[in-house]
Short mmCIF file of C-alpha atoms in Angstrom, two decimals:
data_model
loop_
_atom_site.label_atom_id
_atom_site.label_comp_id
_atom_site.label_asym_id
_atom_site.label_seq_id
_atom_site.Cartn_x
_atom_site.Cartn_y
_atom_site.Cartn_z
CA GLU D 781 -23.22 -8.37 -6.09
CA LEU D 782 -25.21 -9.10 -9.24
CA ALA D 783 -26.77 -12.56 -9.00
CA ALA D 784 -28.29 -14.58 -11.80
CA VAL D 785 -30.93 -17.28 -11.77
CA ILE D 786 -29.70 -19.59 -14.52
CA GLY D 787 -31.86 -22.10 -16.35
CA ALA D 788 -30.26 -24.96 -18.27
CA THR D 789 -31.74 -27.53 -20.61
CA VAL D 790 -30.33 -31.01 -19.99
CA PRO D 791 -30.88 -34.50 -21.46
CA THR D 792 -34.21 -35.81 -20.16
CA GLY D 793 -33.66 -38.30 -17.35
CA PHE D 794 -30.31 -36.78 -16.32
CA GLU D 795 -31.67 -33.79 -14.38
CA LEU D 796 -30.32 -35.18 -11.10
CA THR D 797 -26.89 -35.76 -12.67
CA ALA D 798 -26.83 -32.15 -13.88
CA ALA D 799 -27.89 -30.82 -10.46
CA GLU D 800 -25.13 -32.86 -8.79
CA GLU D 801 -22.56 -31.47 -11.24
CA VAL D 802 -23.70 -27.88 -10.53
CA GLN D 803 -23.34 -28.51 -6.79
CA GLU D 804 -19.93 -30.10 -7.31
CA LYS D 805 -18.42 -27.55 -9.69
CA LEU D 806 -20.22 -24.39 -8.58
CA GLY D 807 -20.02 -24.48 -4.82
CA SER D 808 -21.51 -20.97 -4.70
CA ALA D 809 -24.70 -22.09 -6.48
CA SER D 810 -27.88 -22.06 -4.41
CA ARG D 811 -31.57 -22.86 -4.82
CA ILE D 812 -30.94 -25.72 -7.23
CA SER D 813 -34.19 -27.16 -8.56
CA ARG D 814 -35.01 -29.73 -11.23
CA ASP D 815 -37.79 -29.91 -13.79
CA ARG D 816 -38.58 -31.88 -16.97
CA GLY D 817 -35.40 -31.61 -19.03
CA LYS D 818 -34.32 -28.44 -17.15
CA ILE D 819 -32.50 -27.37 -14.00
CA TYR D 820 -32.45 -23.97 -12.28
CA PHE D 821 -29.82 -22.53 -9.96
CA GLU D 822 -28.69 -19.15 -8.64
CA VAL D 823 -25.07 -18.03 -8.92
CA PRO D 824 -23.11 -14.75 -8.71
CA ALA D 825 -22.73 -13.24 -12.18
CA ARG D 826 -18.92 -13.57 -11.90
CA CYS D 827 -19.38 -17.37 -12.09
CA LEU D 828 -20.76 -17.22 -15.66
CA PRO D 829 -17.51 -18.59 -17.19
CA GLN D 830 -17.69 -21.65 -14.93
CA VAL D 831 -21.35 -22.16 -15.84
CA HIS D 832 -20.36 -22.45 -19.51
CA HIS D 833 -17.94 -25.24 -18.57
CA LEU D 834 -20.66 -27.53 -17.17
CA ARG D 835 -20.58 -30.83 -19.07
CA SER D 836 -24.16 -31.98 -18.54
CA VAL D 837 -26.09 -28.97 -19.89
CA ASP D 838 -27.15 -28.36 -23.48
CA ASN D 839 -28.31 -24.73 -23.44
CA LEU D 840 -28.20 -21.90 -20.89
CA PHE D 841 -30.51 -18.97 -20.22
CA VAL D 842 -30.92 -16.33 -17.53
CA VAL D 843 -34.37 -16.39 -15.92
CA VAL D 844 -36.31 -13.12 -16.08
CA GLN D 845 -39.23 -14.44 -14.05
CA GLU D 846 -40.88 -17.76 -13.24
CA PHE D 847 -44.60 -18.32 -12.63
CA LYS D 848 -45.47 -21.64 -10.96
CA ASP D 849 -49.24 -21.30 -11.40
CA TYR D 850 -50.06 -18.86 -14.19
CA GLN D 851 -53.81 -18.59 -14.79
CA PHE D 852 -54.50 -18.44 -18.53
CA LYS D 853 -57.81 -17.02 -19.73
CA GLU D 854 -60.04 -19.47 -21.58
CA ASN D 855 -60.62 -17.07 -24.47
CA LYS D 856 -57.68 -17.01 -26.88
CA GLU D 857 -57.68 -13.23 -27.41
CA ASP D 858 -57.76 -12.58 -23.65
CA ALA D 859 -55.01 -15.10 -22.96
CA LEU D 860 -52.72 -13.56 -25.59
CA LYS D 861 -53.52 -10.04 -24.36
CA ASP D 862 -52.42 -11.09 -20.86
CA LEU D 863 -49.09 -12.32 -22.27
CA GLU D 864 -48.64 -8.95 -24.04
CA ASP D 865 -49.35 -7.04 -20.82
CA LEU D 866 -46.93 -9.28 -18.92
CA VAL D 867 -43.94 -7.84 -20.81
CA LYS D 868 -44.21 -4.44 -19.09
CA LYS D 869 -44.42 -6.01 -15.62
CA LEU D 870 -41.33 -8.24 -15.90
CA PRO D 871 -38.05 -7.32 -14.08
CA TRP D 872 -35.81 -7.11 -17.14
CA THR D 873 -32.97 -4.97 -15.70
CA ASP D 874 -30.70 -7.51 -13.96
CA PRO D 875 -31.22 -10.33 -16.52
CA LEU D 876 -30.22 -7.91 -19.30
CA LYS D 877 -27.10 -6.95 -17.34
CA VAL D 878 -26.23 -10.65 -17.09
CA TRP D 879 -26.84 -11.03 -20.83
CA GLU D 880 -24.53 -8.05 -21.54
CA LEU D 881 -21.83 -9.53 -19.30
CA ASN D 882 -22.16 -12.90 -21.04
CA ASN D 883 -21.91 -11.17 -24.42
CA SER D 884 -18.78 -9.24 -23.45
CA LEU D 885 -17.09 -12.46 -22.26
CA LYS D 886 -17.90 -14.07 -25.60
CA LYS D 887 -16.33 -11.17 -27.49
CA LYS D 888 -13.16 -11.36 -25.37
CA LYS D 889 -12.92 -15.10 -25.99
CA THR D 890 -13.18 -14.45 -29.73
CA LYS D 891 -10.35 -11.91 -29.52
CA ARG D 892 -8.17 -14.36 -27.58
CA LYS D 893 -9.00 -17.13 -30.03
CA LYS D 894 -7.95 -14.94 -32.99
CA HIS D 895 -4.74 -14.00 -31.16
CA ASN D 896 -3.97 -17.69 -30.51
CA LEU D 897 -4.58 -18.59 -34.14
CA GLN D 898 -2.35 -15.74 -35.32
CA SER D 899 0.48 -16.71 -32.98
CA THR D 900 0.18 -20.35 -34.05
CA ALA D 901 0.19 -19.35 -37.70
CA SER D 902 3.31 -17.23 -37.23
CA LYS D 903 5.22 -20.31 -36.06
CA GLU D 904 4.23 -22.33 -39.13
CA LYS D 905 5.15 -21.86 -42.77
CA LEU D 906 2.05 -20.66 -44.61
CA ASN D 907 1.53 -20.49 -48.34
CA GLU D 908 2.16 -17.06 -49.85
CA ASP D 909 -1.49 -16.57 -50.80
CA GLY D 910 -2.75 -17.78 -47.38
CA GLU D 911 -4.49 -20.88 -48.73
CA GLU D 912 -4.22 -22.75 -45.41
CA GLU D 913 -6.35 -20.22 -43.57
CA GLY D 914 -9.04 -20.39 -46.25
CA THR D 915 -9.06 -24.18 -46.08
CA ASP D 916 -9.55 -24.10 -42.31
CA GLN D 917 -12.53 -21.79 -42.71
CA LYS D 918 -14.09 -24.06 -45.32
CA ASP D 919 -13.58 -27.10 -43.12
CA ALA D 920 -15.14 -25.31 -40.17
CA SER D 921 -18.23 -24.43 -42.20
CA LYS D 922 -18.53 -28.03 -43.41
CA HIS D 923 -18.35 -29.31 -39.84
CA GLU D 924 -20.99 -26.80 -38.72
CA ASP D 925 -23.37 -27.76 -41.54
CA CYS D 926 -22.90 -31.42 -40.69
CA ALA D 927 -23.48 -30.77 -37.00
CA GLN D 928 -26.75 -28.95 -37.71
CA ASN D 929 -27.96 -31.78 -39.92
CA THR D 930 -27.20 -34.62 -37.51
CA ALA D 931 -27.95 -33.19 -34.06
CA GLY D 932 -31.37 -34.30 -32.79
CA ILE D 933 -33.80 -31.79 -31.29
CA GLU D 934 -35.35 -33.11 -28.12
CA PRO D 935 -39.10 -32.40 -27.99
CA ALA D 936 -41.10 -31.83 -24.84
CA SER D 937 -42.56 -34.93 -23.23
CA SER D 938 -46.21 -33.99 -23.78
CA GLN D 939 -47.96 -35.15 -26.96
CA ASP D 940 -49.21 -31.61 -27.41
CA ALA D 941 -45.72 -30.13 -27.15
CA GLU D 942 -44.85 -27.40 -29.65
CA LYS D 943 -41.78 -25.33 -30.37
CA THR D 944 -41.19 -22.36 -32.62
CA GLN D 945 -37.89 -22.82 -34.38
CA GLY D 946 -35.45 -20.49 -36.07
CA VAL D 947 -31.87 -20.74 -37.28
CA ALA D 948 -29.42 -19.74 -34.58
CA SER D 949 -26.37 -17.91 -35.85
CA GLY D 950 -22.72 -18.27 -34.88
CA ASN D 951 -20.42 -21.05 -33.73
CA GLU D 952 -19.71 -21.95 -30.11
CA GLU D 953 -16.45 -20.29 -29.16
CA GLU D 954 -13.44 -22.38 -28.16
CA GLU D 955 -13.14 -22.91 -24.42
CA GLU D 956 -10.34 -20.93 -22.75
CA GLU D 957 -8.64 -21.04 -19.37
CA GLU D 958 -11.18 -20.47 -16.58
CA GLU D 959 -8.85 -18.10 -14.73
CA ASN D 960 -8.76 -15.67 -17.68
CA GLU D 961 -12.54 -15.80 -18.07
CA GLN D 962 -13.19 -15.19 -14.40
CA SER D 963 -10.88 -12.16 -14.34
CA ASP D 964 -12.74 -10.84 -17.40
CA ALA D 965 -16.05 -11.31 -15.56
CA LYS D 966 -14.75 -9.43 -12.52
CA ASP D 967 -13.45 -6.60 -14.72
CA GLU D 968 -16.81 -6.29 -16.43
CA LEU D 969 -18.71 -6.23 -13.13
CA GLN D 970 -16.36 -3.60 -11.68
CA ALA D 971 -16.73 -1.50 -14.81
CA GLY D 972 -20.51 -1.66 -14.47
CA SER D 973 -21.69 -4.02 -17.16
CA GLY D 974 -25.21 -2.63 -17.01
CA GLY D 975 -24.13 0.83 -18.13
CA GLU D 976 -26.03 0.61 -21.38
CA THR D 977 -29.41 0.06 -19.73
CA LYS D 978 -31.67 2.31 -17.73
CA ALA D 979 -31.95 1.36 -14.10
CA GLY D 980 -35.73 1.45 -14.24
CA ASP D 981 -36.89 -0.97 -16.91
CA GLY D 982 -33.81 -2.34 -18.64
CA LYS D 983 -34.37 -0.34 -21.84
CA PRO D 984 -31.29 0.63 -23.86
CA SER D 985 -30.14 4.22 -23.35
CA GLU D 986 -30.78 6.86 -25.99
CA GLY D 987 -27.09 7.18 -26.77
CA GLU D 988 -26.70 3.53 -27.68
CA ALA D 989 -25.35 3.35 -31.22
CA LYS D 990 -26.62 -0.07 -32.24
CA MET D 991 -30.27 -1.07 -32.28
CA LEU D 992 -30.54 -4.60 -30.93
CA LYS D 993 -32.20 -7.27 -33.01
CA PHE D 994 -34.21 -9.98 -31.28
CA ARG D 995 -36.51 -12.94 -31.65
CA VAL D 996 -38.90 -14.72 -29.30
CA THR D 997 -38.85 -18.53 -29.12
CA CYS D 998 -41.83 -20.19 -27.45
CA ASN D 999 -41.80 -23.75 -26.10
CA ARG D 1000 -45.33 -24.85 -25.17
CA ALA D 1001 -46.54 -28.15 -23.75
CA GLY D 1002 -50.03 -28.99 -22.52
CA ASP D 1003 -53.49 -29.53 -23.98
CA LYS D 1004 -55.45 -26.84 -22.13
CA HIS D 1005 -54.14 -23.75 -23.91
CA SER D 1006 -56.40 -21.86 -26.31
CA PHE D 1007 -53.42 -20.62 -28.35
CA THR D 1008 -50.50 -22.13 -30.28
CA SER D 1009 -46.81 -21.54 -29.58
CA ASN D 1010 -46.54 -19.48 -32.78
CA GLU D 1011 -49.38 -17.19 -31.66
CA ALA D 1012 -47.81 -16.77 -28.19
CA ALA D 1013 -44.39 -15.98 -29.68
CA ARG D 1014 -45.91 -13.51 -32.14
CA ASP D 1015 -47.95 -11.51 -29.61
CA PHE D 1016 -45.36 -11.66 -26.82
CA GLY D 1017 -42.68 -10.66 -29.33
CA GLY D 1018 -44.76 -7.70 -30.50
CA ALA D 1019 -45.00 -6.44 -26.93
CA VAL D 1020 -41.23 -6.90 -26.42
CA GLN D 1021 -40.55 -4.91 -29.60
CA GLU D 1022 -42.84 -2.10 -28.46
CA HIS D 1023 -41.36 -2.06 -24.93
CA PHE D 1024 -37.68 -1.98 -25.90
CA GLN D 1025 -37.89 -0.56 -29.43
CA TRP D 1026 -35.80 -3.48 -30.66
CA LYS D 1027 -35.94 -4.78 -34.22
CA ALA D 1028 -37.39 -8.26 -34.85
CA ASP D 1029 -35.12 -10.63 -36.80
CA MET D 1030 -35.68 -14.40 -36.78
CA THR D 1031 -32.22 -15.39 -38.04
CA ASN D 1032 -29.60 -12.69 -37.41
CA PHE D 1033 -30.60 -11.68 -33.88
CA ASP D 1034 -28.64 -10.34 -30.89
CA VAL D 1035 -31.10 -11.27 -28.15
CA GLU D 1036 -33.22 -14.42 -27.98
CA VAL D 1037 -36.12 -14.12 -25.54
CA LEU D 1038 -37.47 -17.48 -24.38
CA LEU D 1039 -41.10 -18.08 -23.43
CA ASN D 1040 -41.45 -21.55 -21.90
CA ILE D 1041 -45.02 -22.67 -21.14
CA HIS D 1042 -45.77 -26.06 -19.61
CA ASN D 1043 -49.44 -26.38 -18.58
CA ASN D 1044 -49.76 -23.58 -15.96
CA GLU D 1045 -46.04 -23.02 -15.50
CA VAL D 1046 -44.49 -20.07 -17.36
CA VAL D 1047 -40.79 -19.16 -17.45
CA VAL D 1048 -39.48 -16.10 -19.31
CA GLY D 1049 -35.75 -16.06 -20.00
CA ILE D 1050 -32.95 -14.68 -22.17
CA ALA D 1051 -30.70 -17.18 -23.97
CA LEU D 1052 -27.00 -17.19 -23.02
CA THR D 1053 -25.89 -19.76 -25.64
CA GLU D 1054 -26.18 -19.35 -29.40
CA GLU D 1055 -25.35 -22.98 -30.07
CA SER D 1056 -25.90 -26.00 -27.85
CA LEU D 1057 -22.97 -26.79 -25.52
CA HIS D 1058 -23.23 -30.49 -26.43
CA ARG D 1059 -21.45 -29.72 -29.71
CA ARG D 1060 -18.01 -30.18 -28.27
CA ASN D 1061 -15.16 -32.58 -29.03
CA ILE D 1062 -16.88 -33.95 -32.17
CA THR D 1063 -15.96 -32.49 -35.57
CA HIS D 1064 -16.53 -35.57 -37.78
CA PHE D 1065 -20.14 -36.72 -37.45
CA GLY D 1066 -21.69 -40.07 -38.33
CA PRO D 1067 -25.30 -41.14 -38.90
CA THR D 1068 -25.96 -41.67 -35.17
CA THR D 1069 -23.52 -39.41 -33.33
CA LEU D 1070 -24.43 -39.20 -29.64
CA ARG D 1071 -24.68 -35.84 -27.87
CA SER D 1072 -21.68 -35.20 -25.61
CA THR D 1073 -24.01 -34.23 -22.75
CA LEU D 1074 -25.77 -37.61 -22.94
CA ALA D 1075 -22.39 -39.37 -23.12
CA TYR D 1076 -21.30 -37.48 -19.99
CA GLY D 1077 -24.47 -38.52 -18.14
CA MET D 1078 -23.94 -42.18 -19.08
CA LEU D 1079 -20.31 -42.13 -17.93
CA ARG D 1080 -21.15 -40.40 -14.66
CA LEU D 1081 -23.84 -43.01 -13.99
CA CYS D 1082 -21.18 -45.74 -13.68
CA ASP D 1083 -19.04 -43.66 -11.26
CA PRO D 1084 -15.54 -44.08 -12.82
CA GLN D 1085 -12.68 -44.37 -10.33
CA PRO D 1086 -8.97 -43.57 -10.94
CA THR D 1087 -7.14 -46.33 -12.89
CA ASP D 1088 -10.43 -47.88 -14.12
CA ILE D 1089 -10.28 -49.37 -17.62
CA ILE D 1090 -13.33 -48.15 -19.55
CA VAL D 1091 -14.31 -49.71 -22.89
CA ASP D 1092 -16.80 -48.63 -25.57
CA PRO D 1093 -17.06 -51.67 -27.89
CA MET D 1094 -19.42 -49.92 -30.36
CA CYS D 1095 -17.96 -46.42 -30.30
CA GLY D 1096 -19.20 -45.02 -33.62
CA THR D 1097 -17.65 -41.56 -33.97
CA GLY D 1098 -16.20 -41.78 -30.46
CA ALA D 1099 -18.48 -39.41 -28.51
CA ILE D 1100 -18.47 -41.56 -25.34
CA PRO D 1101 -14.74 -42.44 -25.09
CA ILE D 1102 -13.65 -38.91 -26.06
CA GLU D 1103 -15.92 -37.39 -23.41
CA GLY D 1104 -14.62 -39.99 -20.95
CA ALA D 1105 -10.95 -39.35 -21.70
CA THR D 1106 -11.52 -35.59 -21.41
CA GLU D 1107 -13.41 -35.68 -18.11
CA TRP D 1108 -11.82 -38.74 -16.48
CA PRO D 1109 -8.16 -38.60 -17.58
CA SER D 1110 -7.07 -40.76 -14.63
CA CYS D 1111 -8.90 -43.71 -16.23
CA TYR D 1112 -7.76 -45.58 -19.33
CA HIS D 1113 -10.21 -45.62 -22.24
CA ILE D 1114 -10.42 -48.11 -25.11
CA ALA D 1115 -12.78 -47.64 -28.05
CA GLY D 1116 -13.59 -49.88 -30.97
CA ASP D 1117 -16.09 -50.54 -33.73
CA ASN D 1118 -16.56 -53.11 -36.49
CA ASN D 1119 -17.13 -50.37 -39.10
CA PRO D 1120 -13.81 -49.05 -40.51
CA GLN D 1121 -15.47 -45.76 -41.48
CA ALA D 1122 -16.63 -45.22 -37.88
CA VAL D 1123 -13.13 -45.99 -36.56
CA LYS D 1124 -11.69 -43.46 -39.03
CA ARG D 1125 -14.16 -40.77 -37.93
CA ALA D 1126 -13.40 -41.45 -34.27
CA ALA D 1127 -9.64 -41.23 -34.95
CA ASN D 1128 -10.16 -37.91 -36.76
CA ASN D 1129 -12.16 -36.59 -33.80
CA ILE D 1130 -9.33 -37.55 -31.45
CA CYS D 1131 -6.80 -35.77 -33.71
CA SER D 1132 -8.99 -32.65 -33.82
CA LEU D 1133 -9.24 -32.62 -30.03
CA LEU D 1134 -5.46 -32.99 -29.63
CA LYS D 1135 -4.89 -30.14 -32.07
CA LYS D 1136 -7.41 -28.00 -30.20
CA ASN D 1137 -5.61 -28.68 -26.90
CA GLU D 1138 -2.26 -27.74 -28.45
CA ASN D 1139 -3.68 -24.41 -29.67
CA LYS D 1140 -4.89 -23.42 -26.20
CA GLU D 1141 -2.99 -20.54 -24.66
CA SER D 1142 0.01 -21.62 -22.53
CA SER D 1143 -1.04 -25.25 -22.69
CA THR D 1144 1.25 -28.18 -23.38
CA SER D 1145 -0.77 -31.15 -24.59
CA LEU D 1146 0.33 -34.52 -23.29
CA GLY D 1147 -2.25 -36.45 -25.28
CA ILE D 1148 -5.34 -38.19 -23.96
CA PRO D 1149 -5.60 -41.69 -22.38
CA LEU D 1150 -7.53 -43.25 -25.25
CA ASP D 1151 -6.83 -45.94 -27.84
CA ILE D 1152 -9.09 -46.92 -30.73
CA ILE D 1153 -9.18 -50.15 -32.73
CA GLN D 1154 -11.33 -51.94 -35.30
CA TRP D 1155 -12.75 -55.19 -33.89
CA ASP D 1156 -15.65 -57.61 -33.75
CA ILE D 1157 -17.98 -56.84 -30.86
CA CYS D 1158 -18.73 -60.55 -30.39
CA ASN D 1159 -15.04 -61.52 -30.29
CA LEU D 1160 -13.12 -58.76 -28.50
CA PRO D 1161 -9.28 -58.92 -28.32
CA LEU D 1162 -9.31 -58.28 -24.56
CA ARG D 1163 -8.41 -60.52 -21.63
CA THR D 1164 -11.20 -62.18 -19.64
CA GLY D 1165 -12.11 -60.05 -16.59
CA SER D 1166 -9.74 -57.21 -17.56
CA VAL D 1167 -12.27 -54.37 -17.94
CA ASP D 1168 -13.86 -52.35 -15.11
CA ILE D 1169 -16.56 -50.44 -17.01
CA ILE D 1170 -18.34 -50.80 -20.35
CA VAL D 1171 -20.26 -47.80 -21.70
CA THR D 1172 -21.80 -47.92 -25.17
CA ASP D 1173 -24.63 -46.81 -27.43
CA MET D 1174 -26.08 -50.04 -28.84
CA PRO D 1175 -27.58 -50.14 -32.36
CA PHE D 1176 -31.26 -49.20 -32.27
CA GLY D 1177 -31.99 -51.23 -35.40
CA LYS D 1178 -33.16 -48.14 -37.31
CA ARG D 1179 -30.35 -46.19 -39.00
CA ILE D 1180 -27.80 -48.91 -38.24
CA GLY D 1181 -28.58 -52.64 -38.31
CA SER D 1182 -32.14 -53.93 -37.95
CA LYS D 1183 -34.52 -55.02 -35.21
CA LYS D 1184 -34.31 -58.58 -36.57
CA LYS D 1185 -30.50 -58.67 -36.30
CA ASN D 1186 -30.67 -57.29 -32.75
CA TRP D 1187 -32.31 -60.52 -31.53
CA ASP D 1188 -29.05 -62.35 -32.20
CA LEU D 1189 -26.67 -59.41 -31.65
CA TYR D 1190 -27.82 -58.30 -28.19
CA PRO D 1191 -27.38 -61.67 -26.37
CA ALA D 1192 -24.00 -62.20 -28.06
CA CYS D 1193 -22.90 -58.68 -27.02
CA LEU D 1194 -24.00 -59.15 -23.41
CA MET D 1195 -22.18 -62.49 -23.28
CA GLU D 1196 -18.91 -61.05 -24.62
CA MET D 1197 -19.19 -57.94 -22.42
CA GLY D 1198 -19.70 -60.25 -19.44
CA ARG D 1199 -16.55 -62.16 -20.37
CA ILE D 1200 -14.24 -59.13 -20.44
CA CYS D 1201 -15.85 -57.38 -17.44
CA THR D 1202 -14.44 -57.95 -13.94
CA PRO D 1203 -16.74 -60.31 -11.96
CA GLY D 1204 -18.32 -58.77 -8.87
CA THR D 1205 -17.15 -55.17 -9.39
CA GLY D 1206 -17.60 -54.60 -13.13
CA ARG D 1207 -20.48 -52.54 -14.46
CA ALA D 1208 -21.98 -51.57 -17.80
CA VAL D 1209 -24.06 -48.60 -18.94
CA LEU D 1210 -25.90 -49.36 -22.16
CA LEU D 1211 -28.18 -47.13 -24.25
CA THR D 1212 -30.81 -48.62 -26.57
CA GLN D 1213 -34.20 -47.85 -28.03
CA ASP D 1214 -34.90 -51.52 -28.79
CA LYS D 1215 -36.09 -52.11 -25.22
CA LYS D 1216 -38.11 -55.28 -25.91
CA CYS D 1217 -35.15 -57.05 -27.50
CA PHE D 1218 -32.79 -55.86 -24.75
CA ALA D 1219 -35.12 -57.10 -21.98
CA LYS D 1220 -35.28 -60.55 -23.60
CA ALA D 1221 -31.49 -60.71 -24.05
CA LEU D 1222 -30.93 -59.60 -20.44
CA SER D 1223 -33.27 -62.27 -19.12
CA ARG D 1224 -31.15 -64.88 -20.93
CA MET D 1225 -27.96 -63.39 -19.40
CA GLY D 1226 -29.32 -62.99 -15.88
CA HIS D 1227 -26.55 -65.17 -14.46
CA ILE D 1228 -23.92 -62.66 -15.70
CA TRP D 1229 -25.68 -59.29 -15.42
CA ARG D 1230 -28.01 -57.80 -12.81
CA LYS D 1231 -30.05 -54.76 -13.82
CA GLY D 1232 -29.66 -51.76 -11.54
CA GLN D 1233 -30.89 -48.30 -12.45
CA THR D 1234 -32.87 -47.43 -15.62
CA VAL D 1235 -32.92 -43.87 -16.99
CA TRP D 1236 -35.51 -43.02 -19.65
CA VAL D 1237 -34.09 -40.62 -22.25
CA ASN D 1238 -35.09 -38.94 -25.49
CA VAL D 1239 -32.65 -39.41 -28.37
CA GLY D 1240 -33.58 -37.37 -31.43
CA GLY D 1241 -37.28 -37.88 -30.75
CA LEU D 1242 -36.91 -41.61 -29.96
CA HIS D 1243 -37.93 -42.92 -26.53
CA ALA D 1244 -34.86 -44.83 -25.36
CA ALA D 1245 -33.43 -46.19 -22.12
CA VAL D 1246 -30.05 -46.18 -20.39
CA TYR D 1247 -29.48 -49.34 -18.35
CA LEU D 1248 -26.96 -49.61 -15.52
CA LEU D 1249 -25.92 -53.27 -15.18
CA LYS D 1250 -23.82 -54.85 -12.42
CA ARG D 1251 -21.55 -57.81 -13.17
CA THR D 1252 -22.27 -60.87 -11.03
CA TRP D 1253 -19.60 -63.17 -9.58
CA GLU D 1254 -20.62 -65.87 -12.06
CA ARG D 1255 -17.85 -66.94 -14.40
CA ALA D 1256 -18.59 -66.12 -18.04
CA GLU D 1257 -17.98 -68.46 -20.98
CA GLU D 1258 -14.32 -68.43 -22.03
CA ARG D 1259 -13.38 -67.63 -25.60
CA ARG D 1260 -10.08 -68.15 -27.41
CA SER D 1261 -7.13 -66.53 -25.72
CA PHE D 1262 -5.49 -63.49 -27.32
CA TRP D 1263 -2.45 -63.44 -25.05
#
């Protein structure tokens, strides 16, 4: 059976969370390993649909080969020549078969999606000139543009980290039922998905009608290399073009070859995702929209249990509560914000998600366990001790608020969160980049909150921290009753 070594980029600091999810959801996965912002695991190729449903991974790629201790030549020309020569020695055949299988699944999902849209449209009354369909397409393009503008790119941890960037084409396809995808994967494997490649070196056969277009993306980190990431991508890409006779295209490409270099570690891979998997659930973006993968990691950190009441008091566009309601439907989620525009965006995101669920094939949507309200974070309309978990992205004091305001806001927030949280068993997971202010506020609230785990994360290039706090048995200050 065709096996694939899959690499996945994940939010820095949540590598263990991602590895645990892989073990939990892909029981057949083996050889799971973790690295800086990446995890690696081996699965049967038929499990590819399930891999795409992982909630903690941003991007996926199939590993061609990994070198733990690659010896680079000191001379730049020699080092680049070695990278060129490496292309001919790599075992491309099976990874390309996995890429072809992944591509065929994507095409089938697109066909099913079009069929679903057509069947939905046939049930509704459309305008004679089909204006509704055109409007949907315009809205989708607006959302995509907005998503590209607001999503942060996470750099490598080293100061000398570099990345060659291009514009990835295409939108992430709508998720379908896993059973259908798995049967498609089995059909493809039985039909021989590698039929278009030679068994020897993975080159396309002579009869192949379409010439594949490709690009090479190089991620390099370390200060001992004699070359830049652009030079490595250029020379490695030239050798790939010569080896496969593919056509280079930086924007409208079929295959993206990845060259990841971190000091003496080298990983060559082929991308399986055109667009990051964290772009899910959110269609209306705000100035500080959190990645869904980071929201998932924060929620998982507090270990939600069935019937838990989970509150996000500063929800923004709703990334955390929407992810929570989707993944932990047996809990009840409450979201709120003091900004009416943020509440409106979050409500629109919830509506979009409900509509998406209704459009899924043979799915009857029963709604999601989530309510949203506009409120004052320092005076929440919730009973004392009524909340099990608080998960929120606190204002960094950059795009929203200010560092000066945080000195008053943070202690007041921690006090009010302590009031509504259940003494002894309650917990909070809070994200902030204003670590100095948070540490001071926490020291003042030490009788209410005890700091547990700290996870260091990268949010759009900002060095931030996720704090897991445990509620003490101490009684918090009472505020006016709302009941």
